[in-house]
Short mmCIF file of C-alpha atoms and ligand atoms in Angstrom, two decimals:
data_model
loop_
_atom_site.label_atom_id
_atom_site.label_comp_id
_atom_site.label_asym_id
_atom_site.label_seq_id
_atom_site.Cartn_x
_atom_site.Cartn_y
_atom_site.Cartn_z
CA UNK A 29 0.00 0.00 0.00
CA UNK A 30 2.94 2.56 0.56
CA UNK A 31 4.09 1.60 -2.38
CA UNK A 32 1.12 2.10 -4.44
CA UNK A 33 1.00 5.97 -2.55
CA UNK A 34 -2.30 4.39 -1.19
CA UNK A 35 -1.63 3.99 2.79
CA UNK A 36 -5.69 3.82 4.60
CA UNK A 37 -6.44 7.23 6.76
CA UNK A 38 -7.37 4.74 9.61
CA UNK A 39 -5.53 1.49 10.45
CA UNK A 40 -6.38 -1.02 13.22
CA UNK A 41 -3.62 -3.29 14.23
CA UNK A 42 -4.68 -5.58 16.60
CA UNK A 43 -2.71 -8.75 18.25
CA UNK A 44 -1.97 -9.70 21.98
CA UNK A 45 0.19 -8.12 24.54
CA UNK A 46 3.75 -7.66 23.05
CA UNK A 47 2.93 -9.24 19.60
CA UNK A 48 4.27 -5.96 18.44
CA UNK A 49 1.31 -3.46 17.37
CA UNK A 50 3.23 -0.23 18.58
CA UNK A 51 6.45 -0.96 16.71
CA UNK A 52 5.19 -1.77 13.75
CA UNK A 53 2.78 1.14 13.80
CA UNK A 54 6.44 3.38 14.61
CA UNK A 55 8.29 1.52 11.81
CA UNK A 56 5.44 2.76 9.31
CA UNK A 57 5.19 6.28 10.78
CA UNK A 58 8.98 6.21 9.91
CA UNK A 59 8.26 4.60 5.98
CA UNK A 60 5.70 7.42 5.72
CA UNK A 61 8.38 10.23 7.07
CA UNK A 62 11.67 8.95 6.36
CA UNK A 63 13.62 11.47 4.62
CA UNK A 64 15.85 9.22 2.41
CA UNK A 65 13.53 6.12 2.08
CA UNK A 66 15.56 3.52 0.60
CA UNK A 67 13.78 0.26 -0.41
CA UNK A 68 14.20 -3.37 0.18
CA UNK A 69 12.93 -6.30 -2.13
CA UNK A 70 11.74 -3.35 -4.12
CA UNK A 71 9.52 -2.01 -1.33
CA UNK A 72 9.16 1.07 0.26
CA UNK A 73 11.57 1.12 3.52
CA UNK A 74 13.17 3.52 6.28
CA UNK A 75 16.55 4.46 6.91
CA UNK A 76 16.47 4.92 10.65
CA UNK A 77 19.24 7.70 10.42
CA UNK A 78 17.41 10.64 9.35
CA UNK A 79 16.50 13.30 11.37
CA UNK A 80 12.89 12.34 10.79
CA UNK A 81 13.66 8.26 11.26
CA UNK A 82 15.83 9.65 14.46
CA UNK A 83 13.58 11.69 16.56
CA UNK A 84 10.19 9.22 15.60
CA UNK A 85 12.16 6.19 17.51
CA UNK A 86 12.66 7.78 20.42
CA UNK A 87 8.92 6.83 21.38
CA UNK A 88 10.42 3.64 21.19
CA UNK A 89 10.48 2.90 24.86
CA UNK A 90 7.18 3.42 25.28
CA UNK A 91 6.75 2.69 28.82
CA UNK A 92 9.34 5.05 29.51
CA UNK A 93 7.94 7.82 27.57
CA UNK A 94 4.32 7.28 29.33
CA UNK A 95 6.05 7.40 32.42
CA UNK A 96 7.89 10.52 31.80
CA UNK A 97 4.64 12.69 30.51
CA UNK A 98 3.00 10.72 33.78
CA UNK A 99 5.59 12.04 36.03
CA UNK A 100 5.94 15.45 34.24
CA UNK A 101 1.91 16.05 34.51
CA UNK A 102 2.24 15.18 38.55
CA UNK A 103 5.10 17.75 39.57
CA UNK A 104 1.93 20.71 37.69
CA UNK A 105 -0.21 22.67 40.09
CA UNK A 106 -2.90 20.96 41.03
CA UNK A 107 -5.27 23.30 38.90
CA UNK A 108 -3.03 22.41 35.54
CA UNK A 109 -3.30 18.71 36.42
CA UNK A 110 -6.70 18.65 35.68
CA UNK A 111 -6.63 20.14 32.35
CA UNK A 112 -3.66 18.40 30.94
CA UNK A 113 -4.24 15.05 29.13
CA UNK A 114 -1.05 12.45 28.25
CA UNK A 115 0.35 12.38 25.40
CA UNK A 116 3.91 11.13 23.75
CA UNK A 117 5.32 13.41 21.07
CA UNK A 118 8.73 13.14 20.27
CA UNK A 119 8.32 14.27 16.45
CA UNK A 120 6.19 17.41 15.41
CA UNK A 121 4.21 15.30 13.20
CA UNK A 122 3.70 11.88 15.18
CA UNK A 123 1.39 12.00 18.05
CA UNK A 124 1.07 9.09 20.33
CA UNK A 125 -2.16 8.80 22.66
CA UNK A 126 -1.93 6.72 25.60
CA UNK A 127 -5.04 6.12 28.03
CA UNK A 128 -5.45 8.37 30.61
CA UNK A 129 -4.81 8.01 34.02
CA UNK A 130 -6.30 6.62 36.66
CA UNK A 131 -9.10 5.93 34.64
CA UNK A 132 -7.02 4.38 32.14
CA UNK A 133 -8.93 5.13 28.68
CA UNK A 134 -8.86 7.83 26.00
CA UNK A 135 -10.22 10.70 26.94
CA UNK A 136 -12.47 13.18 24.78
CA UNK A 137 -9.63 16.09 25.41
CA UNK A 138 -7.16 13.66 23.61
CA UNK A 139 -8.85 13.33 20.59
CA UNK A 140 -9.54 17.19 20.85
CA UNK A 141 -5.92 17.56 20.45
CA UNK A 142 -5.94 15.37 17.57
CA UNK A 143 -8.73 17.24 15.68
CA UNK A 144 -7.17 20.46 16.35
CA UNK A 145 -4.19 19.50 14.89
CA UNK A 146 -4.96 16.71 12.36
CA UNK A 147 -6.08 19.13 9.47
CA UNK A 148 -2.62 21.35 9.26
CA UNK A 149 -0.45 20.14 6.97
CA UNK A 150 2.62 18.10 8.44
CA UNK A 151 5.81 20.19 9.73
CA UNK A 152 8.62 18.27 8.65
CA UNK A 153 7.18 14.93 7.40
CA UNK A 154 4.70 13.83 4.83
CA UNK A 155 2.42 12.50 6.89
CA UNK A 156 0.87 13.42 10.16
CA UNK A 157 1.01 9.93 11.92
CA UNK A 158 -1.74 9.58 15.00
CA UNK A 159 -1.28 6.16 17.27
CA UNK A 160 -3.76 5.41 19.86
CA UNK A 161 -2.20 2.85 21.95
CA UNK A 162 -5.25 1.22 23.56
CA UNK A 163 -9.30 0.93 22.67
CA UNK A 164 -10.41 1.94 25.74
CA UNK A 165 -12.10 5.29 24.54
CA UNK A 166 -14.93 7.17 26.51
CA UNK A 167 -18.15 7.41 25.36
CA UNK A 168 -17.36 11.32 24.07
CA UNK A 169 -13.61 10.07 22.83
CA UNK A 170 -15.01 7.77 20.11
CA UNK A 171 -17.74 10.03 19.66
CA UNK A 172 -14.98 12.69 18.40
CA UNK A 173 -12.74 9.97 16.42
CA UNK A 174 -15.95 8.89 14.49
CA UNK A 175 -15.78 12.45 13.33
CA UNK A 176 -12.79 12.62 11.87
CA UNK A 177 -12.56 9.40 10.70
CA UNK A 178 -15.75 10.09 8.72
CA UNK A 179 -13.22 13.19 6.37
CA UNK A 180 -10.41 12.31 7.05
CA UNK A 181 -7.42 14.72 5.52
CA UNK A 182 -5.40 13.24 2.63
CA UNK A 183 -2.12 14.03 4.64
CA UNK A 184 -2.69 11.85 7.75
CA UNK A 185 -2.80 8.30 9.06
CA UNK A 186 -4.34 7.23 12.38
CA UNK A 187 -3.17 3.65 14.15
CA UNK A 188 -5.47 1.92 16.43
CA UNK A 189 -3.89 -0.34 18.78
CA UNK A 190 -6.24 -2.89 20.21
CA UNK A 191 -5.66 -6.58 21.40
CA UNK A 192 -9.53 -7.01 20.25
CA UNK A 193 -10.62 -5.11 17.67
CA UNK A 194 -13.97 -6.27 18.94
CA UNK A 195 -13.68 -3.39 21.31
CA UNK A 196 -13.97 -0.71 18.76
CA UNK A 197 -16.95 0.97 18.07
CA UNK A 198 -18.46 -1.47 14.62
CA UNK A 199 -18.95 2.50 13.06
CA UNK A 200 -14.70 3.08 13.96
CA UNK A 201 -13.91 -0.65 12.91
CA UNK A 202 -15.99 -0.08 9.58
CA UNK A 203 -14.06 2.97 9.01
CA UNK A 204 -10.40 1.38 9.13
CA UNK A 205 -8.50 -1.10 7.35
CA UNK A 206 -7.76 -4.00 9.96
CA UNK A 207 -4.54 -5.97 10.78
CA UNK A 208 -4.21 -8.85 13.48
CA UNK A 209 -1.03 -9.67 14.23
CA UNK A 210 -0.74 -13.84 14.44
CA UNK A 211 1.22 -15.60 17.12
CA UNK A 212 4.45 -17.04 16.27
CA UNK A 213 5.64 -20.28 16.20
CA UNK A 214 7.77 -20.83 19.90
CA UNK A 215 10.57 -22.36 18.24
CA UNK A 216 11.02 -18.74 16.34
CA UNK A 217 10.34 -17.23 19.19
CA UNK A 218 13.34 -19.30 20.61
CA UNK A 219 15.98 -18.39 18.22
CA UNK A 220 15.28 -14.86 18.32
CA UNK A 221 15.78 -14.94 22.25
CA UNK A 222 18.81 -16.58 21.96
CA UNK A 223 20.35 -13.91 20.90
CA UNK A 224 18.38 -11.19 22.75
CA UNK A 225 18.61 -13.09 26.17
CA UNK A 226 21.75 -14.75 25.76
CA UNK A 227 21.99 -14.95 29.42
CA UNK A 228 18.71 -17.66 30.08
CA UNK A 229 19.82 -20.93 29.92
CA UNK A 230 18.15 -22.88 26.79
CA UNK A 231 15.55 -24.53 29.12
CA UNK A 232 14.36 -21.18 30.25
CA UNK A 233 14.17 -20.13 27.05
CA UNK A 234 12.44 -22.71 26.09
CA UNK A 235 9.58 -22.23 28.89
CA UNK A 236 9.38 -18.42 27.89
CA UNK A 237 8.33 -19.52 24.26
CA UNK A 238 5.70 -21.31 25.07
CA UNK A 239 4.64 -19.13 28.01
CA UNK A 240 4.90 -15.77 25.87
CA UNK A 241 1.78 -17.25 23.61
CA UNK A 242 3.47 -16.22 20.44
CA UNK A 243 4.56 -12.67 21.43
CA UNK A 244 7.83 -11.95 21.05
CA UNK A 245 7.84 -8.66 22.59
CA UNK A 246 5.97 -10.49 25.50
CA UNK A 247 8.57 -13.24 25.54
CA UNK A 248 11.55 -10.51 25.96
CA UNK A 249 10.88 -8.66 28.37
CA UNK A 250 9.15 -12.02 30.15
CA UNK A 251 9.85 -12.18 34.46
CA UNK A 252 10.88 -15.54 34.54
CA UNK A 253 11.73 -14.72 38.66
CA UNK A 254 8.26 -13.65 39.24
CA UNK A 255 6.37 -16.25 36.98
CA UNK A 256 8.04 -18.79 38.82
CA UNK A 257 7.06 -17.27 42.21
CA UNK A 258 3.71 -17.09 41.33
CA UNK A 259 3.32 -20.61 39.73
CA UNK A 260 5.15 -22.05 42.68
CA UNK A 261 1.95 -20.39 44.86
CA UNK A 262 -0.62 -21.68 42.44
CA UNK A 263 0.73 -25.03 42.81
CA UNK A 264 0.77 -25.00 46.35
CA UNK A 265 -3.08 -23.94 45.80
CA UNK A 266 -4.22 -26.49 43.46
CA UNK A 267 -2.10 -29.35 46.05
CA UNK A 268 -3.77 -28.26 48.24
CA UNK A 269 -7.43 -28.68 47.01
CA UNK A 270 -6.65 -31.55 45.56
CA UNK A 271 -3.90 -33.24 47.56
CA UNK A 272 -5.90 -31.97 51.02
CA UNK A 273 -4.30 -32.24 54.46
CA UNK A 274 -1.81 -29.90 55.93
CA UNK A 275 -3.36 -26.30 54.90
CA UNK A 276 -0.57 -24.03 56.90
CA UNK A 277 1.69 -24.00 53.37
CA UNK A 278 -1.93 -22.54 51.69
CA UNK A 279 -3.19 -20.34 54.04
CA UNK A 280 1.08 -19.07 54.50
CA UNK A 281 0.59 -18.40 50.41
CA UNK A 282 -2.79 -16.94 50.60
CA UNK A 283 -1.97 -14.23 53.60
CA UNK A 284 0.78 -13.16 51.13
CA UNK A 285 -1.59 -11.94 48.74
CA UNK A 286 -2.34 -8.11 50.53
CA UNK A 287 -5.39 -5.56 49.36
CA UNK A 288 -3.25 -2.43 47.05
CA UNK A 289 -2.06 -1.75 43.65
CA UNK A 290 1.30 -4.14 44.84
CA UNK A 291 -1.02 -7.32 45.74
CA UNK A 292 -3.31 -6.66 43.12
CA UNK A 293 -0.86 -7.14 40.13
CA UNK A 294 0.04 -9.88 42.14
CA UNK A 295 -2.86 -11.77 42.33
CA UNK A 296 -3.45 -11.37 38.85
CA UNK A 297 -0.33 -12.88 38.01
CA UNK A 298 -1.50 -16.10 40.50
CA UNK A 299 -4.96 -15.82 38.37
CA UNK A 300 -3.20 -15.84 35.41
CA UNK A 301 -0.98 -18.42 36.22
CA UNK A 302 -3.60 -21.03 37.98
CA UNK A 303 -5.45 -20.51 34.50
CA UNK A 304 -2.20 -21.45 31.93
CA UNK A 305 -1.79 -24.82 34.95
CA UNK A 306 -5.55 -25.70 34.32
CA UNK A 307 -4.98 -25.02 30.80
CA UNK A 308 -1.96 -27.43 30.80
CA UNK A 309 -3.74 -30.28 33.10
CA UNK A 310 -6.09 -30.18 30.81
CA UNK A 311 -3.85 -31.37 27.58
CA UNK A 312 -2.00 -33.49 29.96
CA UNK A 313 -5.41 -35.69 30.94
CA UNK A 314 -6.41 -35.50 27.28
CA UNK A 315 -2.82 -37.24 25.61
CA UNK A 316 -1.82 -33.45 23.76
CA UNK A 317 1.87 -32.87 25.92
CA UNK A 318 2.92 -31.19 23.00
CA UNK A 319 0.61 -28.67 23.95
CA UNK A 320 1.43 -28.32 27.43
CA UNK A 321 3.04 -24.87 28.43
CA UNK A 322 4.94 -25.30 31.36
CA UNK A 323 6.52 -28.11 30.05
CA UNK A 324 9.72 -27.79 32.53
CA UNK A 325 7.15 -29.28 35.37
CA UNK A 326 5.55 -31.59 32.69
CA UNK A 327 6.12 -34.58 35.34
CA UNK A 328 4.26 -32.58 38.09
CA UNK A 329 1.42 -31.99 35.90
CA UNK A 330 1.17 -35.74 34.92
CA UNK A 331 1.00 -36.51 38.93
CA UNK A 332 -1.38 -33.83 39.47
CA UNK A 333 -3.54 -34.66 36.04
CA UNK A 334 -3.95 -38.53 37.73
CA UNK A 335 -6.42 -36.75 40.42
CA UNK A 336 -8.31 -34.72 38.26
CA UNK A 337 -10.89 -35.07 35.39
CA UNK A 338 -12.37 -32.43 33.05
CA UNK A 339 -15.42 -31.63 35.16
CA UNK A 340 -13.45 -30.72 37.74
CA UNK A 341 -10.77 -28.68 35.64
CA UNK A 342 -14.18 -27.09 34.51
CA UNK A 343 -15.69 -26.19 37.87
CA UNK A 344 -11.78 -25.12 38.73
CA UNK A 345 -12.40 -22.46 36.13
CA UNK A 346 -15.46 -21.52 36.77
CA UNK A 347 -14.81 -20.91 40.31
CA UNK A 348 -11.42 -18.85 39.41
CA UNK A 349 -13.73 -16.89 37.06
CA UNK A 350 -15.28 -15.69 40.58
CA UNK A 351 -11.86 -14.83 42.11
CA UNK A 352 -11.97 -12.70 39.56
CA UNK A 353 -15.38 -11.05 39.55
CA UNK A 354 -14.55 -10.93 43.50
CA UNK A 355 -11.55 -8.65 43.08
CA UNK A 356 -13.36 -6.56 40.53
CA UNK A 357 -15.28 -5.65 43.67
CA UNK A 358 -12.56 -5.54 46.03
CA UNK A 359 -13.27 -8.51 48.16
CA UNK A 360 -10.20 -9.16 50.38
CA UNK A 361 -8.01 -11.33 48.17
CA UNK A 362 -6.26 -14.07 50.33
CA UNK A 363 -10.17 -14.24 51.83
CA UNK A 364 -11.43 -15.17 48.09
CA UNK A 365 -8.22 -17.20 47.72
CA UNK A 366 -9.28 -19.49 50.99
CA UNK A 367 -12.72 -19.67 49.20
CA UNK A 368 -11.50 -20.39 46.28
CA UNK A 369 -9.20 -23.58 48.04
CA UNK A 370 -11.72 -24.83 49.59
CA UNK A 371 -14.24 -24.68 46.93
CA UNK A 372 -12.31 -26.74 44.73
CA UNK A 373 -11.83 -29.24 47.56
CA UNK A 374 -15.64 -29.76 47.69
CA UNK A 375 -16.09 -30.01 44.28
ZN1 ZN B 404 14.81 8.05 7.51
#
């Protein structure tokens, strides 16, 4: 499409946690500005040394960069805080939109900013790149981006990163071109970590490509240290439940898990990991190892499959599906952890 001078106003790239939506959308807001754009395999390219190529990568890090305009909007008077929305901008003509703090979403002030400033011609590029880094969008906020996506100008692009572009608004999705991003195969995924994390040993990496689900950004910047904390506690759940007797190791991981932002992301991580265990006892008790994801405890899993069958790796879900609902509403977690224990006990 670049090459054909026929890039879509409105492009929705869409693919899972670190499957790599937000570089690829930089890499094209580069092709669209470079300033020397060489090609490859007869394709349109960027050169990455330009001034343009230069300045648009340094919204590379983009958890840095969110952090900085995060940090930078705290240290305003408290009257200024409230009127300033986030944004990255490290080139005049690329503007990146994060969600908004504490609420998390787009807010209608962001796209504002875009529609004051989507209709001037571009500064020093070609294109006037826009990159929305989440689908969360307020009521108002998609509102406003219907709007311009409905007349678009002919000298700007906007990205739309979602992990489900089921989230958009069917009126936005209608309006873009969309992308999904597939998952790649973990033995890729392996290679290329060999080389970017040179110092996991091969089993490790190993475990990390089939953990990261196909995302290699996922799968590089994966906490082995606190995965394996967290499955350690899950196991020591799903023993116990199933196991039974001594409950002092349970109820010494369940007080761990505290109310807060800290034991929040915590428990998620023990949510998340007690689902990829069922998951994997699951393929175990129906003959597909191959499939299994924590394949470096493959021998634990087998033990563990022996006392469970699929109705109650079913109900085990189900009931984990209420952990879940019960910290949406702040229950106190180790106390829906306990429940959860014993629940699966009974069942
Ligand atoms: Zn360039």
């Amino acid at each position: 499409m670049l090459a054909r001078d026929r890039f879509p106003h409105a492009v929705v790239l869409a693919g899972g946690q670190g499957s790599g939506k937000y570089t690829l959308a930089l890499m094209l807001a580069q092709a669209l500005n470079c300033l020397t754009p060489p090609k490859s395999d007869g394709l349109p390219d960027f050169c990455g040394t330009c001034a343009n190529c230069t300045r648009i990568a340094q919204a590379g890090d983009f958890s840095a960069r969110f952090n900085e305009a995060v940090e930078a909007r705290e240290n305003l008077r408290e009257a200024d805080k409230k009127e300033t929305r986030l944004f990255v901008q490290t080139h005049p003509d690329v503007l990146i939109v994060p969600p908004d703090p504490p609420q998390m979403m787009i807010k209608v002030d962001q796209v504002r900013r875009v529609i004051e400033t989507i209709y001037y011609r571009p500064a020093e590029g070609r294109e006037r790149v826009y990159i929305f880094t989440d689908s969360a969008f307020m009521k108002e906020a998609a509102n406003s981006l219907l709007k311009i996506l409905e007349e678009p100008p002919e000298f700007a692009t906007i990205f739309l990163l979602t992990e489900n572009a089921g989230e958009l608004l069917p009126t936005i999705r209608s309006r873009s071109m969309v992308f999904t991003l597939g998952a790649l195969p973990a033995e890729e995924i392996e290679k290329y970590l060999a080389k970017q994390r040179p110092e996991w040993k091969a089993p490790q990496r190993a475990l990390v490509a089939r953990l990261c689900e196909g995302c290699i950004g996922r799968g590089r910047s994966f906490d082995l240290g606190g995965y394996t904390a967290a499955r350690a506690s899950a196991l020591t759940i799903l023993k116990s439940a199933l196991v039974g007797g001594e409950h002092s190791e349970l109820f010494k991981v369940t007080e761990s898990f505290r109310p807060g932002a800290d034991g929040r992301e915590k428990t998620e991580e023990l949510i998340r990991t007690l689902y990829s265990l069922l998951r994997d006892l699951m393929f175990v008790n129906s003959g597909a190892t191959e499939l299994v994801r924590n394949a470096d405890i493959a021998t634990e899993l087998k033990r563990l499959g022996e006392s469970v069958d699929f109705e109650w790796l079913t109900s085990a879900s189900d009931r984990l599906a209420e952990v879940e609902r019960g910290m949406r509403r702040n229950l106190l977690r180790s106390l829906s952890l306990d429940a959860f224990a014993a629940a699966l006990e009974k069942a």
